[in-house]
Coordinates of C-alpha atoms in Angstrom, one line a residue:
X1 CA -8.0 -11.8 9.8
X2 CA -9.2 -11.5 6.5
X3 CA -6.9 -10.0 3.6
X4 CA -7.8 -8.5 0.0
X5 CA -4.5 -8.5 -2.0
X6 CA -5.1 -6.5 -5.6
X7 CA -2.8 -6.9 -8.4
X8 CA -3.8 -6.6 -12.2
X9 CA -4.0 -8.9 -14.5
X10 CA -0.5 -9.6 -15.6
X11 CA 1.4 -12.8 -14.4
X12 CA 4.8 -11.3 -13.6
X13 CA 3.5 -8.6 -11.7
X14 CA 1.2 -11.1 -9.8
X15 CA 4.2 -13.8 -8.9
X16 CA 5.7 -11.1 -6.7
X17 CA 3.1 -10.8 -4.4
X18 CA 2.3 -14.7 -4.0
X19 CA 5.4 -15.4 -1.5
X20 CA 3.5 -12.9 1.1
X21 CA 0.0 -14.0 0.2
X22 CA 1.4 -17.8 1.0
X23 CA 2.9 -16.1 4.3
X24 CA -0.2 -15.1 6.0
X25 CA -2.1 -17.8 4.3
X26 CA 0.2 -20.6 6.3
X27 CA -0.2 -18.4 9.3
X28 CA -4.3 -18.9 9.2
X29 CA -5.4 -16.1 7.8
X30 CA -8.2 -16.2 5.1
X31 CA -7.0 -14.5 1.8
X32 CA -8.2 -13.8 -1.5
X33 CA -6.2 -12.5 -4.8
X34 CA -8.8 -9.6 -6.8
X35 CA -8.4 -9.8 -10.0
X36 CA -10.1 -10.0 -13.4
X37 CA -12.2 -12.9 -14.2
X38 CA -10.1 -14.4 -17.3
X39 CA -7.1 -14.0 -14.9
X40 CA -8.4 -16.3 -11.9
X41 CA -7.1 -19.5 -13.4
X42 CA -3.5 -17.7 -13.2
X43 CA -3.9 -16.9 -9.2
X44 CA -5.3 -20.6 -8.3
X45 CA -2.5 -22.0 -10.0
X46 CA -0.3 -20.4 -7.5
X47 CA -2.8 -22.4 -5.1
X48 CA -4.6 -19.4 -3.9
X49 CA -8.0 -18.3 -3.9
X50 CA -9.2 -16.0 -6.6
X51 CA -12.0 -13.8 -6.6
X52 CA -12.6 -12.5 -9.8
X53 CA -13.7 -8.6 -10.0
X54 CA -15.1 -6.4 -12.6
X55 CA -14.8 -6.9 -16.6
X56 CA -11.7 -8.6 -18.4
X57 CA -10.3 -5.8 -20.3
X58 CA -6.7 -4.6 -21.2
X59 CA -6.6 -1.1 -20.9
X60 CA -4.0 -0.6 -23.5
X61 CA -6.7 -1.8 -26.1
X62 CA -9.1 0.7 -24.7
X63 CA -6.8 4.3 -24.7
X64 CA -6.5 6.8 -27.2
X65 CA -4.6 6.1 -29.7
X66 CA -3.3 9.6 -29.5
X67 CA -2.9 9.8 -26.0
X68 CA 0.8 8.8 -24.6
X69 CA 1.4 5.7 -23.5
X70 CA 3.9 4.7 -20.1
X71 CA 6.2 2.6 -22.1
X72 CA 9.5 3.5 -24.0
X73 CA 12.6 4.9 -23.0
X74 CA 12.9 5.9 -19.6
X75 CA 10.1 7.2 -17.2
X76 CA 7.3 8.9 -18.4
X77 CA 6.1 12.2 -17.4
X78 CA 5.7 13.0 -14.3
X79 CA 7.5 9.8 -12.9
X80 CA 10.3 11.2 -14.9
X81 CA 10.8 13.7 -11.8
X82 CA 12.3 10.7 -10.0
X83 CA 15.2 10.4 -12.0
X84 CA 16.0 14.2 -12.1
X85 CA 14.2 16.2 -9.2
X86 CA 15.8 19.1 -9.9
X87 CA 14.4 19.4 -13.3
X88 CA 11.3 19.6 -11.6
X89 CA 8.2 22.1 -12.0
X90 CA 5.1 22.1 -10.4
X91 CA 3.0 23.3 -14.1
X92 CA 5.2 19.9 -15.6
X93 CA 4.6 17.5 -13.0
X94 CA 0.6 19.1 -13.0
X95 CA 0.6 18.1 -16.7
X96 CA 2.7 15.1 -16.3
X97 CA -0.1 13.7 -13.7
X98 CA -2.8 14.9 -16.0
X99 CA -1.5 12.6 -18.7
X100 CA -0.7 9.8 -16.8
X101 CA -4.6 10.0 -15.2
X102 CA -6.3 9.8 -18.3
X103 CA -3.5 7.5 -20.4
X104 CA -2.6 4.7 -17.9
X105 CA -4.5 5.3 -14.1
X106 CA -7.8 5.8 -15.3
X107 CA -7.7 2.9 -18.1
X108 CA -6.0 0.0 -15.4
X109 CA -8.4 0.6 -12.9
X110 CA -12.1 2.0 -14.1
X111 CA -13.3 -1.5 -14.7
X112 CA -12.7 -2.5 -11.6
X113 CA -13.7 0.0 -8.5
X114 CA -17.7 -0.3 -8.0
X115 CA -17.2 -4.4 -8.2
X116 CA -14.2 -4.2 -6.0
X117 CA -15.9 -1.5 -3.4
X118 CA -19.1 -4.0 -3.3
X119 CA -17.0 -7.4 -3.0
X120 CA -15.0 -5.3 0.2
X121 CA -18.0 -3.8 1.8
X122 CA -19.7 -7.8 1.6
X123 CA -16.2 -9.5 3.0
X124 CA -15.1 -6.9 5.5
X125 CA -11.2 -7.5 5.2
X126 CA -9.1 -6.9 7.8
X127 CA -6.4 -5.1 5.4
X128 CA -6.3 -4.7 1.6
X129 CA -3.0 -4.7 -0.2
X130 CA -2.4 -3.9 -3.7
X131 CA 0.0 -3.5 -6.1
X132 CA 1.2 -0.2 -6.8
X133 CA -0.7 1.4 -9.7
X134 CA -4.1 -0.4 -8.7
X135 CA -5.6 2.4 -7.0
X136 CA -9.1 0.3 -6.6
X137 CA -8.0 -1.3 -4.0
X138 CA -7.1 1.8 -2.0
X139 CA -10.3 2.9 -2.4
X140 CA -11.9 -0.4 -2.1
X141 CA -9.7 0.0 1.3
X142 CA -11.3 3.0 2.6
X143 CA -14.9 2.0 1.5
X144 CA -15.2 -0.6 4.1
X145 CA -12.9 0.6 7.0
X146 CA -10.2 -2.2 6.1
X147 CA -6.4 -1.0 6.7
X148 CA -4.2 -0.6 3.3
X149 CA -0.8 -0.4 2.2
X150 CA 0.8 -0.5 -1.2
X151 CA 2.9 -3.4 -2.6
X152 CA 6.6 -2.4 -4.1
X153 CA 7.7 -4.6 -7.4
X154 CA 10.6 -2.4 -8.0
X155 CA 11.6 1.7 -6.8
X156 CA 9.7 3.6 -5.5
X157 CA 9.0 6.0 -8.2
X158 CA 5.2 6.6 -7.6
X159 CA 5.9 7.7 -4.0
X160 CA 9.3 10.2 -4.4
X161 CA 6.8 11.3 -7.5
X162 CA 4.4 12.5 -5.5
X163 CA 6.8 13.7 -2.6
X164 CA 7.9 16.0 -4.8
X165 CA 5.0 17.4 -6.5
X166 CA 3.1 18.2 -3.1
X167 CA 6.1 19.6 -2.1
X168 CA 6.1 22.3 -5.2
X169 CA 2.4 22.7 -5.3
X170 CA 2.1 24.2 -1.9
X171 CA -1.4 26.2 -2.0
X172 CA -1.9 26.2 -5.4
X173 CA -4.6 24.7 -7.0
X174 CA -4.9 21.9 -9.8
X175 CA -4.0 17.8 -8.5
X176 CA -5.3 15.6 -11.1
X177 CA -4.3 12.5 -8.7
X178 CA -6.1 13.5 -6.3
X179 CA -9.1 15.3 -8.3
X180 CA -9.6 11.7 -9.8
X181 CA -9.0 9.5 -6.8
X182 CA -11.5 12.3 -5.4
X183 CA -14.0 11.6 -7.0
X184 CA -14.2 7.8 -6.2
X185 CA -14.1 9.1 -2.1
X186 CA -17.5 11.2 -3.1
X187 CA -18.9 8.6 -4.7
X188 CA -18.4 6.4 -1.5
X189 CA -18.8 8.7 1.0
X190 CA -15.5 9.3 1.7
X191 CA -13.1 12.2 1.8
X192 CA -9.8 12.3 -0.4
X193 CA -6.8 11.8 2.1
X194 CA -3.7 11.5 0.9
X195 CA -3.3 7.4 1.4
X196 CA -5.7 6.9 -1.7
X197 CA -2.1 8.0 -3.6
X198 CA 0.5 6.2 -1.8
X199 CA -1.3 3.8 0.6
X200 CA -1.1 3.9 4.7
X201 CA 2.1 2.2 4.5
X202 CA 4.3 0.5 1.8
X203 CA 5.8 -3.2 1.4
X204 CA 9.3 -3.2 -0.2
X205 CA 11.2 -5.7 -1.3
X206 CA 14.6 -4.3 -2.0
X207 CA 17.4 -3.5 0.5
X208 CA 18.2 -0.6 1.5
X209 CA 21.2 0.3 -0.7
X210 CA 19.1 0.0 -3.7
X211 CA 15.8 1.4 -2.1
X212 CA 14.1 4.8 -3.5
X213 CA 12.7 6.1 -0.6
X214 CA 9.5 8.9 -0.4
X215 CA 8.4 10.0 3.3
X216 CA 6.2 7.0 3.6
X217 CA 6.4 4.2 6.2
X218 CA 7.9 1.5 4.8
X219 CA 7.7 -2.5 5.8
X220 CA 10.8 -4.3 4.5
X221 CA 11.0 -7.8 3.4
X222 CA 13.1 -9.9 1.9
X223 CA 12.5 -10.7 -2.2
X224 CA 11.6 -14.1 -2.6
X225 CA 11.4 -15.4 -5.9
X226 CA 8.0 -17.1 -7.2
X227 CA 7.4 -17.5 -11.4
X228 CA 5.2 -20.0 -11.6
X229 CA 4.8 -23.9 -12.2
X230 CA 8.7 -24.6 -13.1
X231 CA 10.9 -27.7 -14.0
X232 CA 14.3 -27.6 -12.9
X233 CA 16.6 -29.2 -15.8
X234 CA 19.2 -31.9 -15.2
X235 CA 21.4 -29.8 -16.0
X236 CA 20.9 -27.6 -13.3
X237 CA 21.6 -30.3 -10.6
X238 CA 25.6 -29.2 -10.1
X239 CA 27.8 -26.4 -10.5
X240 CA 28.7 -25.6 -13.6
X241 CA 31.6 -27.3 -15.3
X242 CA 32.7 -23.9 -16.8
X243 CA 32.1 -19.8 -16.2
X244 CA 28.3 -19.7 -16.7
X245 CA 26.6 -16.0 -18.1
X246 CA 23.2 -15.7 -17.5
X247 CA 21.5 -13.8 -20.4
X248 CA 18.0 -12.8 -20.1
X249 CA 16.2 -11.9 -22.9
X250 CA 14.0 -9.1 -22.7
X251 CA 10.3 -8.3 -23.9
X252 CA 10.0 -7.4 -27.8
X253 CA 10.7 -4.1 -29.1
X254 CA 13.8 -3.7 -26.6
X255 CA 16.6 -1.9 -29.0
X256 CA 19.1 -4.9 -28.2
X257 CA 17.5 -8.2 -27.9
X258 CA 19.1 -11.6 -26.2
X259 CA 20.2 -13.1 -29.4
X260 CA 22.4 -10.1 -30.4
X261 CA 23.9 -10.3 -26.9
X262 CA 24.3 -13.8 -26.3
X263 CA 26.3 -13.4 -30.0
X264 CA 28.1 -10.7 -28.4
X265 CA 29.8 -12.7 -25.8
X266 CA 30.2 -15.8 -28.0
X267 CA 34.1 -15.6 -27.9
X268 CA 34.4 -15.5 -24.2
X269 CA 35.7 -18.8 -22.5
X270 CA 32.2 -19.3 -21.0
X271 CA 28.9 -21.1 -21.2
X272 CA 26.3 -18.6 -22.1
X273 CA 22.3 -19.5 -21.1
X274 CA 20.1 -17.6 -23.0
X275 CA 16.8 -17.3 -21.6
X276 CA 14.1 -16.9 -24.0
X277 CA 11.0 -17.5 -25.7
X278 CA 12.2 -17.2 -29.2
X279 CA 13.1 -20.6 -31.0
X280 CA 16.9 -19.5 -32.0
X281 CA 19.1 -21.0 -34.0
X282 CA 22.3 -20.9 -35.7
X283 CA 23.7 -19.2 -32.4
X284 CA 27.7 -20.3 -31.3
X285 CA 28.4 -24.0 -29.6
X286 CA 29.4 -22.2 -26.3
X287 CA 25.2 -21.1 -26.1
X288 CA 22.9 -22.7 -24.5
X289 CA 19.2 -21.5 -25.1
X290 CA 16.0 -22.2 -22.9
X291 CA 12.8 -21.1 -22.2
X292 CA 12.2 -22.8 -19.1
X293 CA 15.4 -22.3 -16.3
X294 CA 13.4 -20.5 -13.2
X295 CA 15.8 -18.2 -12.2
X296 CA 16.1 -19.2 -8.4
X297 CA 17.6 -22.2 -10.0
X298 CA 19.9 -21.1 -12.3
X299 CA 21.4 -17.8 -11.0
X300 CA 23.1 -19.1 -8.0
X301 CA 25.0 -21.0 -10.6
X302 CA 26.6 -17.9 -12.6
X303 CA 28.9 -15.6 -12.8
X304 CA 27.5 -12.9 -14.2
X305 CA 23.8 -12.1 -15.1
X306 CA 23.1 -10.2 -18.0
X307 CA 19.3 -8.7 -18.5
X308 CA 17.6 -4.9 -18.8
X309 CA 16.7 -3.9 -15.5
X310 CA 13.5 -6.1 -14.8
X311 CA 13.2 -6.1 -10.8
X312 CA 12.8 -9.8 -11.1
X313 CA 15.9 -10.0 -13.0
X314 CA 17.5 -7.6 -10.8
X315 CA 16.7 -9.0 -7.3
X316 CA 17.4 -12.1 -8.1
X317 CA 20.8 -11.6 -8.8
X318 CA 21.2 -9.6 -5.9
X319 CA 19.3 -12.2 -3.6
X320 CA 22.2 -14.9 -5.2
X321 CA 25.4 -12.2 -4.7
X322 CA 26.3 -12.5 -8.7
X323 CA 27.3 -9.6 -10.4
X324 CA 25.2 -8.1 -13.1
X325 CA 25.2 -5.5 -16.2
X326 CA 22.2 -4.1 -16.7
X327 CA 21.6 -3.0 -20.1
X328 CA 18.4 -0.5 -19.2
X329 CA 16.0 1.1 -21.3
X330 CA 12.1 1.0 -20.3
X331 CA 10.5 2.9 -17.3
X332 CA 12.7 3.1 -14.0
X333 CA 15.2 0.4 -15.2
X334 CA 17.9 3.2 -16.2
X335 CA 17.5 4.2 -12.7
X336 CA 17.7 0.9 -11.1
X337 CA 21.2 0.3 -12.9
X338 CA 22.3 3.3 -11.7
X339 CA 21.3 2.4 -8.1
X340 CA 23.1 -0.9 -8.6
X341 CA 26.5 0.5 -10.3
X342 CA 26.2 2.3 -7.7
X343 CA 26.5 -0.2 -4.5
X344 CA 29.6 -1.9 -7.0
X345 CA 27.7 -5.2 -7.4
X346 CA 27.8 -4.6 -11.3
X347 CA 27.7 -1.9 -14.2
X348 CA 25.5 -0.6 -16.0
X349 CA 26.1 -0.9 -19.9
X350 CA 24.2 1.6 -22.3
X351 CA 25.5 -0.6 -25.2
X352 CA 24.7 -0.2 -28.9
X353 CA 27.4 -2.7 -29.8
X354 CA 28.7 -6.2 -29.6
X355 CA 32.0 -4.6 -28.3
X356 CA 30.9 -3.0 -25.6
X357 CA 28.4 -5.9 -24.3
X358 CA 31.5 -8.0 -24.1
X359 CA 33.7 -5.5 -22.0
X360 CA 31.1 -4.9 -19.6
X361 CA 30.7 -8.6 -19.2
X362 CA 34.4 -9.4 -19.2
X363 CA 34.9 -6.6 -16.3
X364 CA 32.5 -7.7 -14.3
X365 CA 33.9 -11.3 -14.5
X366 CA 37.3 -10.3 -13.7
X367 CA 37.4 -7.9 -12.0
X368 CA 36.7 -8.9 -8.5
X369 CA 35.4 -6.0 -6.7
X370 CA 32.1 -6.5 -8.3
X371 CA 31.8 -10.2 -6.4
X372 CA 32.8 -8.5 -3.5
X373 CA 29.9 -6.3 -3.9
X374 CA 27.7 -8.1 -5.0
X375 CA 28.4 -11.0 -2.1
X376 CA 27.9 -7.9 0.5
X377 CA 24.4 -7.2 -1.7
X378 CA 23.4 -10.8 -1.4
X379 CA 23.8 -10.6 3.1
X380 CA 22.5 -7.3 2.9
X381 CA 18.8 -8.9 0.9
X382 CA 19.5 -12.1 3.6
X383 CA 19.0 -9.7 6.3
X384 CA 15.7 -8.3 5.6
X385 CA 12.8 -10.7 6.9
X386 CA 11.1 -13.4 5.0
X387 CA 7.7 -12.7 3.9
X388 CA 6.6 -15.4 7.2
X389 CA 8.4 -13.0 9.5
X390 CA 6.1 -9.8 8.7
X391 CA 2.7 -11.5 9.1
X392 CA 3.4 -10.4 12.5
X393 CA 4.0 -6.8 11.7
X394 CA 1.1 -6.3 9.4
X395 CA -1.6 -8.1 12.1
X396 CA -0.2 -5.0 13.8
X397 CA -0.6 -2.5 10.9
X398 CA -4.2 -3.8 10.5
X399 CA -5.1 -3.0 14.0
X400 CA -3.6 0.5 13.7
X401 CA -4.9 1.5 10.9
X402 CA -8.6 0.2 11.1
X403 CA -11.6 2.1 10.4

C-alpha cells in the first residue's frame, strides 16, 4: 500500500515518526514523508523519501504579535483543561479553541492544505498519518478516500481536550475546531466529521501507566528512539567506572538551564554528562559536557536522568528502566512528571534552587524504590510492539477505514 506520513517541519518532532515509517517501508510498502520544501534534505537524511508540500514558512514568524502564543508555562488554553477538567467551562474552552485556531492551528497548517489535498488526490495513498497538530493531513485524508490516524509524540492532550469540550457543549452552538476544519471539508466536498479533530484512530507510543487516554481507538507501540545521524563516543563503549547523572539541557528561555543544574549536583560522588549545545566552561572536574551522546547510547548507562519533561527525554529513560526528575515547565511536561512520579519511577522537582536539584537527585539515587519502578516501567515499554510488529495492524486499519 501506499502511505502519506505528515509531520511539520521540525527535526525532533520528525525523528519520532521515522522508526514506523522505516517499519512499513522494510515491509514493502511505498512511503513518503510531506513536508516543507527547505525541510526535505532533513527527511532523506533519515533515508526516506521526501515530498516537499506547500511554501517554507514558520508560522511563528507570520502570527500576531498580539495574539497568544502555545509556549510558556504549562498548557495553554484550552489544552489547559487536561490538566484540571474540573476547572472546565464550555464559554472557556470555546474561547480557549478560538485562540488556539487563529494563534497556532491556522498558522502551522494554512500553507500547506490545497498542495497537500492535490499531491493526495494525484498518489491515492492507502492511509495518511500525521502528526498531531497537522490537521492537513486529515483533510488531505478525507479528500482522496485514504484511511487516517493521528501520530502521538507525547499525552494525549489534544484528544482528552476535545473529549471534554464536546462533552460540555452538548447542543449548543459555537466550535471553532470544527467551524475551521469545516471549512476545508466544503472546500473539498466533504462534510465535517469528527475524525478531521482527532483522526480515525491514534498511534501512541507510551505505556499504559503513563498514557492520557480520550475515547479514541488507540494503536500502541513501543518508543523507539531515532535522533538523527549520531557518533557513539569511546567513552561510551563500557559501563561507567563511577554513578553516571544524565543532565539534559533544555531549549533557551527554560527558568533553570543545564549549567546551573549540572553545578547543582557538582558535590555528589558522581560523573555528571551534560548534554548541551552551549560551549561551557569553568564547570566542576566531576562534569563532563557534550553535544553529541544520542541518548539510546548513553542512558542505559546512568543512574539517574535529569531533563524537563521532553517526551524524548522522558521515554527514553523509561524505555532504559533509569529513574528520572523531571524538572517541568513548558506545555504538558508538568503533567507528564506528574504521570511519572506517579508510577514511582522518579520525582518530579519544581526547583528554583541548587538545593533542591540535588535532593531530588540524591533520592532518586538512593533510594531504591525508584529503580524498582522504573525497572517495572522499562518491561512494561518492552511489552508494547515494535513499530515492525503494527505494520500488520495498520494494513488492517487501512482496509477498514477506506473510502
Amino acid at each position: 500500500m501506499r502511505v502519506l506520513f505528515v509531520t511539520p517541519a521540525d527535526p525532533r518532532l520528525f525523528q519520532y515518526l521515522v522508526p514506523l515509517a522505516w517499519a512499513l517501508r522494510t515491509a514493502g510498502h511505498e512511503v513518503r514523508i510531506s513536508a516543507q520544501p527547505g525541510f526535505a534534505d532533513v527527511v532523506t537524511q533519515a533515508g526516506l523519501t521526501a515530498q516537499p508540500i506547500g511554501k517554507d514558512h514558520d508560522p511563528w514568524n507570520v502570527r500576531d504579535a498580539d495574539a497568544p502564543a502555545p509556549a510558556g508555562e504549562g498548557l495553554p488554553a484550552p489544552y489547559d483543561v487536561a490538566a484540571d477538567p474540573s476547572a472546565a467551562t464550555w464559554e472557556g474552552m470555546r474561547e480557549g479553541y478560538a485562540g488556539a485556531v487563529d494563534a497556532w492551528h491556522k498558522l502551522e497548517n494554512f500553507a500547506v492544505v490545497p498542495d497537500l489535498v492535490a499531491f493526495a488526490r494525484f498518489w491515492r495513498p492507502d492511509l495518511v498519518i500525521w502528526e498531531q497538530t497537522t490537521y492537513a493531513g486529515a483533510v488531505a485524508a478525507k479528500a482522496c478516500g485514504a484511511a487516517h490516524g493521528r501520530f502521538m509524540f507525547g499525552l494525549d492532550i489534544f484528544g482528552v481536550t476535545r473529549q471534554h469540550f464536546l462533552r460540555l457543549k452538548g447542543e449548543r452552538a459555537g466550535d471553532p475546531l470544527a467551524e475551521w476544519l469545516g471549512t476545508y471539508a466544503t472546500k473539498y466536498g466533504l462534510r465535517y466529521t469528527e475524525d478531521l479533530a482527532v483522526g480515525q484512530f491514534t498511534v501512541d507510543q507510551l505505556p499504559a501507566s503513563l498514557r492520557l487516554e480520550a475515547d479514541v481507538s488507540y494503536l500502541p507501540v513501543r518508543f523507539t528512539s531515532y535522533e538523527g545521524p549520531a557518533v557513539v563516543a569511546k567513552w561510551l563503549w563500557g559501563p561507567a567506572e563511577r554513578t553516571r547523572v544524565a543532565v539534559l539541557a533544555p531549549a533557551e528561555g527554560y527558568p533553570v538551564p543545564g549549567r546551573a543544574i549540572a553545578e547543582a549536583l557538582a558535590g555528589l560522588d558522581a560523573e555528571i554528562v551534560l548534554v548541551t549545545d552551549e560551549e561551557l566552561t569553568g564547570l566542576p572536574e566531576n562534569v563532563r559536557v557534550t553535544a553529541d551522546a544520542p541518548l539510546h547510547a548513553l542512558v542505559p548507562t546512568c543512574a539517574a536522568v535529569v531533563h524537563h519533561g521532553d517526551f524524548g527525554e522522558l521515554a527514553s529513560a523509561a524505555r532504559a528502566g533509569v529513574p528520572q526528575v523531571v524538572l517541568p515547565w513548558h506545555f504538558d511536561q508538568p503533567l507528564f512528571a506528574d504521570r511519572l512520579a506517579a508510577s514511582g519511577a522518579g520525582l518530579r522537582a519544581d526547583a528554583t534552587t541548587a538545593g533542591e536539584i540535588r535532593a531530588a537527585v540524591e533520592r532518586v539515587l538512593t533510594e531504591p524504590g525508584f529503580g524498582t519502578a522504573a525497572a517495572r516501567l522499562r518491561e512494561e515499554t518492552a511489552a508494547l510492539p515494535a513499530p515492525n510488529e503494527v505494520v500488520g495492524r495498520l494494513e488492517e486499519l487501512a482496509v477498514k477505514y477506506a473510502g
